[in-house]
Short mmCIF file of C-alpha atoms and ligand atoms in Angstrom, two decimals:
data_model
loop_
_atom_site.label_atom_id
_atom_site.label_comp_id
_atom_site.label_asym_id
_atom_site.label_seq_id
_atom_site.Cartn_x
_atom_site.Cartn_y
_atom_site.Cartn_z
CA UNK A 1 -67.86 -15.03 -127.91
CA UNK A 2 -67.94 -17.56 -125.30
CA UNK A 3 -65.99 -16.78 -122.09
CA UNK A 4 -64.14 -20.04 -120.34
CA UNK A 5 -66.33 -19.83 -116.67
CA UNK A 6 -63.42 -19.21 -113.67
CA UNK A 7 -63.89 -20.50 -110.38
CA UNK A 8 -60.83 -19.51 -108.26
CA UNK A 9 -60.67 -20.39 -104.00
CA UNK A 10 -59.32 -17.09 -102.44
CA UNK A 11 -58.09 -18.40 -99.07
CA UNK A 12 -57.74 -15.69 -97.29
CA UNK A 13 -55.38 -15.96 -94.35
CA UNK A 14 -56.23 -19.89 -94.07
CA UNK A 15 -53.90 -22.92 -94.44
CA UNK A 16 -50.34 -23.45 -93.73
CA UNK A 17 -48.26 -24.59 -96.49
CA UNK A 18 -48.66 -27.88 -95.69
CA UNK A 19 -53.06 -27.84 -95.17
CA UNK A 20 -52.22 -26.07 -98.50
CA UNK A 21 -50.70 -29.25 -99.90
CA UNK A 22 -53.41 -31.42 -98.21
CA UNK A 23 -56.17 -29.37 -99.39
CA UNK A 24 -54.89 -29.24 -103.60
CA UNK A 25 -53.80 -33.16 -103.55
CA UNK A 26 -57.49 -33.71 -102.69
CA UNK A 27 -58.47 -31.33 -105.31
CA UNK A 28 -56.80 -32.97 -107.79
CA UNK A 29 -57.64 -35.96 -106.93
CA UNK A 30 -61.55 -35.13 -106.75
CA UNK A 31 -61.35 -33.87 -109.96
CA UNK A 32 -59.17 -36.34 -111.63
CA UNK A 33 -62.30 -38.74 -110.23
CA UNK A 34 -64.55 -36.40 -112.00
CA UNK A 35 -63.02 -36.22 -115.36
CA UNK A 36 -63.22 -32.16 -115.16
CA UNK A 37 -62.35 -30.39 -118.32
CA UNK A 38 -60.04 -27.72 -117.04
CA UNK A 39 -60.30 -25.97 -120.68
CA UNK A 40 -64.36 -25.98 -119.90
CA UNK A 41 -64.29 -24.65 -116.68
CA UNK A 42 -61.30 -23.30 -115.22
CA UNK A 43 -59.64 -23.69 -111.19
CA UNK A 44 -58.04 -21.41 -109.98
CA UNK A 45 -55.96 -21.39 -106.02
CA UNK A 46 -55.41 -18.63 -104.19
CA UNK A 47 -53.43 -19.03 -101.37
CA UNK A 48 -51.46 -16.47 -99.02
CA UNK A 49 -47.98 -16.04 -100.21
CA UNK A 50 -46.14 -18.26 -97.73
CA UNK A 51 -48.07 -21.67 -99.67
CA UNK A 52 -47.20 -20.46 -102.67
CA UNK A 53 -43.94 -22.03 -102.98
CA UNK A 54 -45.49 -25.62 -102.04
CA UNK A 55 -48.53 -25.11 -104.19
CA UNK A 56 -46.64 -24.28 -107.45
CA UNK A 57 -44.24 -27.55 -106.47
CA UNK A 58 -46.58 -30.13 -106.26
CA UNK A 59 -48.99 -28.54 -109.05
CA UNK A 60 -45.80 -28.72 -111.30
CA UNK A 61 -44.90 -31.80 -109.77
CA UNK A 62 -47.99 -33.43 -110.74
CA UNK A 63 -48.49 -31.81 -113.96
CA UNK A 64 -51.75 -30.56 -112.53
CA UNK A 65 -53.91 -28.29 -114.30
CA UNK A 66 -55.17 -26.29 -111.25
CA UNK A 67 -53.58 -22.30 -111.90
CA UNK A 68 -53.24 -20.52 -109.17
CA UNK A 69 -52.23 -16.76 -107.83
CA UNK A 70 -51.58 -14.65 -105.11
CA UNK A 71 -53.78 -12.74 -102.65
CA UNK A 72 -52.27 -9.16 -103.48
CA UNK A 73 -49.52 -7.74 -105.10
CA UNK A 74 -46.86 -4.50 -104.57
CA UNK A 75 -46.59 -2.04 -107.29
CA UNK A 76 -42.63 -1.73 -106.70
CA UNK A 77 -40.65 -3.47 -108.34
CA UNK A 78 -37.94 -4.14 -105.37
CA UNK A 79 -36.57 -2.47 -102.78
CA UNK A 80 -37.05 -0.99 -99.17
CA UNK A 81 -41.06 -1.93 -98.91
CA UNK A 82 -41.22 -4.14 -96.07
CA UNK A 83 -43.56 -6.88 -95.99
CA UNK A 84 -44.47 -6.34 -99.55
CA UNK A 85 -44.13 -8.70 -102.51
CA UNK A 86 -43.36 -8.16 -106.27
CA UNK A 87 -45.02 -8.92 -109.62
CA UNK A 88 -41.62 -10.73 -110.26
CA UNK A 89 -41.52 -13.15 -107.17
CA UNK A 90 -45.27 -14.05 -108.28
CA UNK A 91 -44.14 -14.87 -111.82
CA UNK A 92 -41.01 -16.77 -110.86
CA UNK A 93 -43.13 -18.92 -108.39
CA UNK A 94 -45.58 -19.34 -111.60
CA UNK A 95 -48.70 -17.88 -110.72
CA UNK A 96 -50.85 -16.81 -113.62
CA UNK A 97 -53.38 -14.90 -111.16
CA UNK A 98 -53.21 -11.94 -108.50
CA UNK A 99 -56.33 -10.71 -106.63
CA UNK A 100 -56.17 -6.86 -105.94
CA UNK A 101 -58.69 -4.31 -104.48
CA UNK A 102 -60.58 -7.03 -101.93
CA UNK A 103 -62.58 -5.11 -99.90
CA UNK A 104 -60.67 -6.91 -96.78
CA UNK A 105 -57.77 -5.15 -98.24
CA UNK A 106 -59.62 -1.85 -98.97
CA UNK A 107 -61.23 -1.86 -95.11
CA UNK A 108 -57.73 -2.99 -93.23
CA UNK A 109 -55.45 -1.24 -95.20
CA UNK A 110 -56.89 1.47 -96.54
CA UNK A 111 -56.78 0.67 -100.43
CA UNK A 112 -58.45 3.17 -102.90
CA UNK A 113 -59.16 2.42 -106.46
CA UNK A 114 -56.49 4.43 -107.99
CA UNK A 115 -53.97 1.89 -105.97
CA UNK A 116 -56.10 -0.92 -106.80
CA UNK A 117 -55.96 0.15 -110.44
CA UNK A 118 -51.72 0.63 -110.22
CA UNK A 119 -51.85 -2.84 -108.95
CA UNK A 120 -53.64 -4.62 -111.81
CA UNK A 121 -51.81 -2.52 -114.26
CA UNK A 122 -48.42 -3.47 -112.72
CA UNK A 123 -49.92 -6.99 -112.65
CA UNK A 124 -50.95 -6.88 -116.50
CA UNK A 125 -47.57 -5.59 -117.32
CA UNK A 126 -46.04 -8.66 -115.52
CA UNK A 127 -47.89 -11.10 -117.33
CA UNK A 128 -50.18 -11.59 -114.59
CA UNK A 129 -54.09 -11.54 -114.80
CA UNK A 130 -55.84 -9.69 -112.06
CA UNK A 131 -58.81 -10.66 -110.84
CA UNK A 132 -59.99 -6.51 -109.62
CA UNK A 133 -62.20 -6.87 -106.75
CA UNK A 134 -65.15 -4.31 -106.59
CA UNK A 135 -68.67 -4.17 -104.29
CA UNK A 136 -70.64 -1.95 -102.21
CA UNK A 137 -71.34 -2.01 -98.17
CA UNK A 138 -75.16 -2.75 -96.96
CA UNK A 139 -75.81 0.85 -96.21
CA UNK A 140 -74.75 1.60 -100.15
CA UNK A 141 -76.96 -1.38 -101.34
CA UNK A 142 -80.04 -0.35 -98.58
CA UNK A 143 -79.64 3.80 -100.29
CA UNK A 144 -80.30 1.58 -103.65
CA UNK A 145 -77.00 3.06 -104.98
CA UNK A 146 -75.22 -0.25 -105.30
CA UNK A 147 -74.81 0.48 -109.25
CA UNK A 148 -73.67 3.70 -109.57
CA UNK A 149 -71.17 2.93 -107.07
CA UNK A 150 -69.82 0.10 -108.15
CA UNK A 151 -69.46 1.72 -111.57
CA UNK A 152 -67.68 4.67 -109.90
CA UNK A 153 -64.85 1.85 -108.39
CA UNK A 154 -64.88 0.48 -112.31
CA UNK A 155 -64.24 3.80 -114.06
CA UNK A 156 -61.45 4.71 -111.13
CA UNK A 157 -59.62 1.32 -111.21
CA UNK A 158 -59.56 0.84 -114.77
CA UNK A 159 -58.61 4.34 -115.81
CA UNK A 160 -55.15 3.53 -116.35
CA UNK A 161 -55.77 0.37 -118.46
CA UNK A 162 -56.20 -0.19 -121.86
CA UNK A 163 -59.33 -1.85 -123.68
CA UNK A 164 -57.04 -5.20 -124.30
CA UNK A 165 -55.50 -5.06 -120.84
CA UNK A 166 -59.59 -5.15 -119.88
CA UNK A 167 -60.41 -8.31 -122.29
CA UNK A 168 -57.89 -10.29 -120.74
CA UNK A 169 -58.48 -9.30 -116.82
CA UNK A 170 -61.41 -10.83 -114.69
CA UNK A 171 -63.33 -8.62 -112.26
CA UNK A 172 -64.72 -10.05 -109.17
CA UNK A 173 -68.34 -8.46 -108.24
CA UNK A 174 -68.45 -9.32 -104.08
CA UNK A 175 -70.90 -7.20 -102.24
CA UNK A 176 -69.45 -6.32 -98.89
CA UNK A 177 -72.34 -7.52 -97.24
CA UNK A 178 -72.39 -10.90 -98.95
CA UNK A 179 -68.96 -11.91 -97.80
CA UNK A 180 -68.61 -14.58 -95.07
CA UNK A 181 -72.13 -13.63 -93.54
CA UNK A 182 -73.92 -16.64 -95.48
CA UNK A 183 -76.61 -13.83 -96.69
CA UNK A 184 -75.63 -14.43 -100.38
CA UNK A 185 -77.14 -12.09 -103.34
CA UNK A 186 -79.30 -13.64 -105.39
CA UNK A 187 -78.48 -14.57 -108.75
CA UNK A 188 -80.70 -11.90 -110.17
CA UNK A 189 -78.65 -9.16 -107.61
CA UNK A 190 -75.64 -10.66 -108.98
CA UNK A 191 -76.59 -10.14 -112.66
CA UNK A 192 -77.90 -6.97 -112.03
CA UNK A 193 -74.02 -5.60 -111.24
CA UNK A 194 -72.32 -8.09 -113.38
CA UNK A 195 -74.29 -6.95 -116.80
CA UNK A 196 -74.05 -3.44 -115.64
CA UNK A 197 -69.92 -3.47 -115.26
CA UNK A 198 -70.14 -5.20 -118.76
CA UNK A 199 -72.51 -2.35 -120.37
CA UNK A 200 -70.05 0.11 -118.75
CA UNK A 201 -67.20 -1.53 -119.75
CA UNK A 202 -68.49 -1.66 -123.69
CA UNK A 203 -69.22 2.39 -122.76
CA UNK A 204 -65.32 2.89 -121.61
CA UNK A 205 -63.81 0.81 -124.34
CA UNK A 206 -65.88 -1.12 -127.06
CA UNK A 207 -67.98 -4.58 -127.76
CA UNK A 208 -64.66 -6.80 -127.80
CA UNK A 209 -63.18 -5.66 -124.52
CA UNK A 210 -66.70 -6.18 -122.83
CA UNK A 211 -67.29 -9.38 -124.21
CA UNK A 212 -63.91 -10.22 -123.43
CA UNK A 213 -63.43 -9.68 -119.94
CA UNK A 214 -64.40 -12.43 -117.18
CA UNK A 215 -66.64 -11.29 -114.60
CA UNK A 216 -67.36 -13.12 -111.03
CA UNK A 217 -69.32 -13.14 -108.58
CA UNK A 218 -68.10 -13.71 -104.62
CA UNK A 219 -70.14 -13.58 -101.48
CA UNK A 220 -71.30 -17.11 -99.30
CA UNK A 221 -70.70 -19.01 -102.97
CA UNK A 222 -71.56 -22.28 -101.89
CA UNK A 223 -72.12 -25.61 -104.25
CA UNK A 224 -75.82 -25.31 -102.79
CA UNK A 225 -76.38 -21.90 -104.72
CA UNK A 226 -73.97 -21.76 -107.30
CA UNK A 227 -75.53 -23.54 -110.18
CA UNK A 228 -78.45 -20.68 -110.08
CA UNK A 229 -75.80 -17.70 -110.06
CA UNK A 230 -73.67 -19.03 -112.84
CA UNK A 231 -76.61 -19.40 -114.76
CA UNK A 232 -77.17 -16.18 -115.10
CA UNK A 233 -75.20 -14.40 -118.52
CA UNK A 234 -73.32 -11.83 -117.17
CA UNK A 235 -71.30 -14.16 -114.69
CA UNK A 236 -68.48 -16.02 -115.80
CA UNK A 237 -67.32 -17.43 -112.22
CA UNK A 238 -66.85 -17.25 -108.34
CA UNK A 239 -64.35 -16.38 -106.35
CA UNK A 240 -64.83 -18.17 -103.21
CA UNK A 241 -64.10 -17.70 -99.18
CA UNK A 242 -64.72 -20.46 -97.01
CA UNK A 243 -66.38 -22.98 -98.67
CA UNK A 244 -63.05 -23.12 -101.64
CA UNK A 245 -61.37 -24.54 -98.07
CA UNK A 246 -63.28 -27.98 -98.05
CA UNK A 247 -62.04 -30.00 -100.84
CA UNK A 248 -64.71 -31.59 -101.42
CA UNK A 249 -67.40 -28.62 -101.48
CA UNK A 250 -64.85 -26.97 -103.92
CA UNK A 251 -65.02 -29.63 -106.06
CA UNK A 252 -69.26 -29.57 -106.09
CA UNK A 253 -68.41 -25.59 -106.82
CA UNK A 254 -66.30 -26.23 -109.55
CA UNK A 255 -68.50 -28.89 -111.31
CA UNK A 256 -71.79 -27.08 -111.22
CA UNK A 257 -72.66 -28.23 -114.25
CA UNK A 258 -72.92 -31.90 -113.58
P1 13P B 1 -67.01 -16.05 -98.71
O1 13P B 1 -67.21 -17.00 -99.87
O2 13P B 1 -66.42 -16.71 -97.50
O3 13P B 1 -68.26 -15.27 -98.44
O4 13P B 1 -65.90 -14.99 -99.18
C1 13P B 1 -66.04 -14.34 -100.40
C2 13P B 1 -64.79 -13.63 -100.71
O5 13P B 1 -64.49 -12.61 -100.12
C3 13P B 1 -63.91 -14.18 -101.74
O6 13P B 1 -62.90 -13.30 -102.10
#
């Protein structure tokens, strides 16, 4: 099987809705210049949930081919949660991605995998894809126990999920100590992690679900360093911080294979 490569721009709390229109005009139109084939390699937005709105209008507007998703999702449905946001008011606003478990979201606000896990499952049953976040801290990685613990956040968060609801997710493989510090892994750390969340995955479920499901890597992706990480066969994309905020370096992220 050959798994379509994702490269999706988490934003983080960056951009107001209109930098968020600036910044996906310019997308599209760097790609448009490109001739990318969105069905080889796909793009993927993630803004915070107040650009939404704007980013789904001019996407549909422009009959763009950029998808796009939200930073986090609730697992209510409605009701007295203050400051949270459904699976509903992402589907309505056309988002075909949500990113749960980021270890920002695991450090600030105390997310554990079993929530993490609730959260893609409520996704999944929305007809949203979640892209599950997992990685370990330096001090895991320096103890040389960045495997088995990573494998102990995949068994936890995907306990409640089925071997299709796997095939169709994407899990993002972003070592805490990779993110933002420009110290990224190198491609053979990254495959390392990646082939072992496969192998576990064909363990929990079967073959299919493991060749199936879409795994990326995050931490200081940059257009410099991508080409070498994607080429590795256990990763199928990057989710990227900062540098999915520059147009332009986005677009050198997304085409790494020109
Ligand atoms: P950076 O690419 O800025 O290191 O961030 C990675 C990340 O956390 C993406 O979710």
């Amino acid at each position: 099987m050959t798994r379509t490569p994702i490269m999706a721009g988490n934003w983080k709390m960056n951009l107001d809705h209109l930098e968020a229109a600036h910044l996906v005009q310019s997308l599209a139109w760097n790609l448009t210049d490109v001739e990318h084939d969105y069905e080889a390699v796909e793009v993927v937005v993630v803004p915070p949930f107040t650009d939404i709105r704007t980013v789904q209008t001019l996407i549909e507007g422009d009959n763009l081919k950029i998808r796009y998703g939200a930073q986090d999702v609730s697992t209510h449905d409605e009701g007295a949660y203050t400051g949270e946001v459904s699976t509903s008011m992402l589907t309505k606003l056309g988002c075909s991605y949500v990113v749960v478990g980021h270890s920002e979201r695991r450090e600030y606000h105390g997310e554990t995998n079993e929530l993490v896990g609730r959260k893609a499952k409520k996704a999944l049953d929305a007809g949203l894809t979640p892209i599950m976040c997992c990685g370990e801290a330096l001090e895991v990685r320096k103890a040389g126990e960045h495997v088995s613990f990573v494998l102990a956040q995949i068994d936890a968060m995907l306990a409640g999920l089925s071997g299709e609801e796997v095939a169709k997710s994407v899990i993002a493989y972003e070592p805490i100590w990779a993110i933002g510090t420009g110290e990224v892994a190198t491609p053979e750390d990254a495959q390392e992690v990646c082939g072992a969340i496969r192998g576990r995955i064909a363990e929990l479920y079967d073959e299919g679900a493991a060749e199936a499901v879409r795994i990326q890597y995050g931490g200081s992706v940059k257009s410099s360093n991508v080409r070498d990480i994607m080429a590795k066969p256990d990763v199928d994309g990057a989710l990227v911080g900062g540098a999915s905020l520059k147009a332009d370096e986005f677009t050198k992220i997304v085409t790494f294979t020109k």
